[in-house]
mmCIF file of C-alpha atoms in Angstrom:
data_model
loop_
_atom_site.group_PDB
_atom_site.id
_atom_site.type_symbol
_atom_site.label_atom_id
_atom_site.label_comp_id
_atom_site.label_asym_id
_atom_site.label_seq_id
_atom_site.Cartn_x
_atom_site.Cartn_y
_atom_site.Cartn_z
ATOM 1 C CA UNK A 1 25.580 0.465 -27.949
ATOM 2 C CA UNK A 2 28.882 1.723 -29.466
ATOM 3 C CA UNK A 3 31.722 2.461 -27.047
ATOM 4 C CA UNK A 4 34.981 4.395 -27.437
ATOM 5 C CA UNK A 5 37.791 4.002 -24.914
ATOM 6 C CA UNK A 6 41.448 4.968 -24.735
ATOM 7 C CA UNK A 7 44.514 4.603 -22.578
ATOM 8 C CA UNK A 8 47.909 6.256 -22.034
ATOM 9 C CA UNK A 9 50.769 4.611 -20.168
ATOM 10 C CA UNK A 10 54.369 5.734 -19.516
ATOM 11 C CA UNK A 11 57.385 5.084 -17.332
ATOM 12 C CA UNK A 12 61.165 4.515 -17.048
ATOM 13 C CA UNK A 13 63.174 1.290 -17.014
ATOM 14 C CA UNK A 14 66.666 0.722 -15.740
ATOM 15 C CA UNK A 15 68.862 -2.340 -16.490
ATOM 16 C CA UNK A 16 71.997 -3.383 -14.629
ATOM 17 C CA UNK A 17 73.899 -6.522 -13.610
ATOM 18 C CA UNK A 18 74.302 -5.126 -10.113
ATOM 19 C CA UNK A 19 71.888 -3.341 -7.843
ATOM 20 C CA UNK A 20 72.805 0.231 -8.672
ATOM 21 C CA UNK A 21 69.401 1.743 -9.231
ATOM 22 C CA UNK A 22 69.965 4.422 -6.624
ATOM 23 C CA UNK A 23 73.213 5.661 -8.161
ATOM 24 C CA UNK A 24 73.111 8.936 -10.032
ATOM 25 C CA UNK A 25 74.967 7.559 -13.068
ATOM 26 C CA UNK A 26 72.394 4.796 -13.697
ATOM 27 C CA UNK A 27 71.043 4.795 -17.257
ATOM 28 C CA UNK A 28 67.269 4.966 -17.463
ATOM 29 C CA UNK A 29 65.223 4.315 -20.581
ATOM 30 C CA UNK A 30 61.863 5.989 -20.944
ATOM 31 C CA UNK A 31 58.841 4.421 -22.594
ATOM 32 C CA UNK A 32 55.259 5.353 -23.357
ATOM 33 C CA UNK A 33 52.290 3.763 -25.045
ATOM 34 C CA UNK A 34 48.780 4.828 -25.910
ATOM 35 C CA UNK A 35 45.797 3.266 -27.602
ATOM 36 C CA UNK A 36 42.206 3.774 -28.650
ATOM 37 C CA UNK A 37 39.484 1.148 -28.847
ATOM 38 C CA UNK A 38 36.195 1.553 -30.713
ATOM 39 C CA UNK A 39 33.468 -1.055 -30.291
ATOM 40 C CA UNK A 40 30.662 -0.983 -32.874
ATOM 41 C CA UNK A 41 28.276 -3.882 -32.376
ATOM 42 C CA UNK A 42 27.089 -4.975 -35.807
ATOM 43 C CA UNK A 43 25.122 -7.947 -34.508
ATOM 44 C CA UNK A 44 23.845 -7.810 -30.935
ATOM 45 C CA UNK A 45 22.791 -11.489 -30.887
ATOM 46 C CA UNK A 46 19.198 -10.477 -30.168
ATOM 47 C CA UNK A 47 19.971 -9.051 -26.730
ATOM 48 C CA UNK A 48 17.995 -5.886 -27.350
ATOM 49 C CA UNK A 49 15.047 -7.861 -28.687
ATOM 50 C CA UNK A 50 15.226 -10.265 -25.745
ATOM 51 C CA UNK A 51 15.358 -7.379 -23.264
ATOM 52 C CA UNK A 52 12.353 -5.769 -24.949
ATOM 53 C CA UNK A 53 10.477 -9.075 -24.845
ATOM 54 C CA UNK A 54 11.317 -9.536 -21.140
ATOM 55 C CA UNK A 55 10.068 -6.028 -20.414
ATOM 56 C CA UNK A 56 6.871 -6.750 -22.340
ATOM 57 C CA UNK A 57 6.345 -9.993 -20.392
ATOM 58 C CA UNK A 58 6.968 -8.207 -17.077
ATOM 59 C CA UNK A 59 4.432 -5.560 -18.079
ATOM 60 C CA UNK A 60 1.846 -8.265 -18.815
ATOM 61 C CA UNK A 61 2.585 -9.924 -15.469
ATOM 62 C CA UNK A 62 2.093 -6.603 -13.681
ATOM 63 C CA UNK A 63 -1.205 -6.011 -15.504
ATOM 64 C CA UNK A 64 -2.397 -9.513 -14.579
ATOM 65 C CA UNK A 65 -1.409 -8.978 -10.946
ATOM 66 C CA UNK A 66 -3.288 -5.664 -10.907
ATOM 67 C CA UNK A 67 -6.403 -7.277 -12.385
ATOM 68 C CA UNK A 68 -6.222 -10.129 -9.876
ATOM 69 C CA UNK A 69 -5.840 -7.695 -6.979
ATOM 70 C CA UNK A 70 -8.807 -5.640 -8.193
ATOM 71 C CA UNK A 71 -10.937 -8.788 -8.417
ATOM 72 C CA UNK A 72 -9.879 -9.884 -4.937
ATOM 73 C CA UNK A 73 -10.796 -6.465 -3.540
ATOM 74 C CA UNK A 74 -14.190 -6.559 -5.258
ATOM 75 C CA UNK A 75 -14.787 -10.030 -3.816
ATOM 76 C CA UNK A 76 -13.773 -8.866 -0.336
ATOM 77 C CA UNK A 77 -16.108 -5.887 -0.585
ATOM 78 C CA UNK A 78 -19.022 -8.028 -1.778
ATOM 79 C CA UNK A 79 -18.358 -10.588 0.947
ATOM 80 C CA UNK A 80 -18.108 -7.912 3.660
ATOM 81 C CA UNK A 81 -21.358 -6.292 2.489
ATOM 82 C CA UNK A 82 -23.105 -9.664 2.454
ATOM 83 C CA UNK A 83 -21.807 -10.551 5.927
ATOM 84 C CA UNK A 84 -22.906 -7.161 7.271
ATOM 85 C CA UNK A 85 -26.382 -7.507 5.758
ATOM 86 C CA UNK A 86 -26.709 -11.019 7.186
ATOM 87 C CA UNK A 87 -25.609 -9.757 10.624
ATOM 88 C CA UNK A 88 -28.307 -7.052 10.517
ATOM 89 C CA UNK A 89 -30.958 -9.599 9.539
ATOM 90 C CA UNK A 90 -29.763 -11.963 12.282
ATOM 91 C CA UNK A 91 -29.908 -9.070 14.768
ATOM 92 C CA UNK A 92 -33.529 -8.336 13.816
ATOM 93 C CA UNK A 93 -34.391 -12.028 14.153
ATOM 94 C CA UNK A 94 -32.737 -12.283 17.587
ATOM 95 C CA UNK A 95 -34.560 -9.111 18.657
ATOM 96 C CA UNK A 96 -37.900 -10.694 17.748
ATOM 97 C CA UNK A 97 -36.882 -13.896 19.547
ATOM 98 C CA UNK A 98 -36.022 -11.859 22.640
ATOM 99 C CA UNK A 99 -39.415 -10.113 22.590
ATOM 100 C CA UNK A 100 -41.131 -13.483 22.260
ATOM 101 C CA UNK A 101 -39.079 -14.983 25.113
ATOM 102 C CA UNK A 102 -39.944 -11.978 27.320
ATOM 103 C CA UNK A 103 -43.679 -12.424 26.636
ATOM 104 C CA UNK A 104 -43.490 -16.169 27.325
ATOM 105 C CA UNK A 105 -41.603 -15.572 30.559
ATOM 106 C CA UNK A 106 -44.166 -12.963 31.705
ATOM 107 C CA UNK A 107 -47.040 -15.331 30.933
ATOM 108 C CA UNK A 108 -45.336 -18.127 32.851
ATOM 109 C CA UNK A 109 -44.775 -15.709 35.777
ATOM 110 C CA UNK A 110 -48.514 -15.012 35.817
ATOM 111 C CA UNK A 111 -49.383 -18.714 35.448
ATOM 112 C CA UNK A 112 -46.956 -19.598 38.250
ATOM 113 C CA UNK A 113 -48.361 -16.940 40.593
ATOM 114 C CA UNK A 114 -51.880 -18.241 39.886
ATOM 115 C CA UNK A 115 -50.766 -21.839 40.434
ATOM 116 C CA UNK A 116 -51.379 -22.969 36.840
ATOM 117 C CA UNK A 117 -47.699 -23.503 35.904
ATOM 118 C CA UNK A 118 -45.010 -25.350 37.819
ATOM 119 C CA UNK A 119 -41.707 -23.886 38.943
ATOM 120 C CA UNK A 120 -40.018 -26.102 36.345
ATOM 121 C CA UNK A 121 -41.994 -24.423 33.536
ATOM 122 C CA UNK A 122 -41.180 -20.987 34.944
ATOM 123 C CA UNK A 123 -37.472 -21.858 35.248
ATOM 124 C CA UNK A 124 -37.489 -23.205 31.674
ATOM 125 C CA UNK A 125 -39.066 -19.960 30.372
ATOM 126 C CA UNK A 126 -36.502 -17.907 32.309
ATOM 127 C CA UNK A 127 -33.647 -19.999 30.881
ATOM 128 C CA UNK A 128 -35.015 -19.461 27.382
ATOM 129 C CA UNK A 129 -35.191 -15.715 28.088
ATOM 130 C CA UNK A 130 -31.558 -15.635 29.274
ATOM 131 C CA UNK A 131 -30.491 -17.593 26.190
ATOM 132 C CA UNK A 132 -32.412 -15.173 23.950
ATOM 133 C CA UNK A 133 -30.759 -12.214 25.715
ATOM 134 C CA UNK A 134 -27.314 -13.746 25.225
ATOM 135 C CA UNK A 135 -27.988 -14.440 21.528
ATOM 136 C CA UNK A 136 -29.328 -10.894 21.074
ATOM 137 C CA UNK A 137 -26.199 -9.369 22.625
ATOM 138 C CA UNK A 138 -23.998 -11.642 20.503
ATOM 139 C CA UNK A 139 -25.853 -10.553 17.359
ATOM 140 C CA UNK A 140 -25.280 -6.895 18.330
ATOM 141 C CA UNK A 141 -21.568 -7.610 18.641
ATOM 142 C CA UNK A 142 -21.601 -9.393 15.261
ATOM 143 C CA UNK A 143 -23.207 -6.351 13.615
ATOM 144 C CA UNK A 144 -20.504 -4.090 15.063
ATOM 145 C CA UNK A 145 -17.704 -6.456 13.978
ATOM 146 C CA UNK A 146 -19.111 -6.913 10.464
ATOM 147 C CA UNK A 147 -19.517 -3.159 10.066
ATOM 148 C CA UNK A 148 -15.913 -2.622 11.171
ATOM 149 C CA UNK A 149 -14.768 -5.248 8.670
ATOM 150 C CA UNK A 150 -16.772 -3.585 5.900
ATOM 151 C CA UNK A 151 -15.350 -0.155 6.764
ATOM 152 C CA UNK A 152 -11.842 -1.609 6.782
ATOM 153 C CA UNK A 153 -12.329 -3.163 3.348
ATOM 154 C CA UNK A 154 -13.851 0.047 1.999
ATOM 155 C CA UNK A 155 -11.210 2.114 3.819
ATOM 156 C CA UNK A 156 -13.877 4.427 5.248
ATOM 157 C CA UNK A 157 -13.184 4.204 8.979
ATOM 158 C CA UNK A 158 -14.421 7.328 10.757
ATOM 159 C CA UNK A 159 -12.037 8.716 13.358
#
């Protein structure tokens, strides 16, 4: 880029063998100078080309980063959807297991009251029922957490 600059300078000088600069009869000599400078770069040593190339490289880096971010978001969305679907399927499975454990426990209650089953068998059926209830509640919590994760990834949280 061509540049044009200039300057102007002026002042007074006084010469003496003794310190008499404050006397009124001291001789003072005035001076002034001025100048202009013009800079026209004929050869820029490739700086403009290098700057353009750096800008082009930075643009490519930004495009690559954008593509990578988009792919990561798509992967997060797919993973969150898959996790949510699995949590729903696990919930349905645990619900069926709970129903089965309830039926087994009721049958063992009847068998125990009729003297066919021992208290150990009844206690075992009750323990299985409690375990099934705990797993069912945990699967409900998993569904809620996976749905919240999916909504966060999709940015669709309802207030």
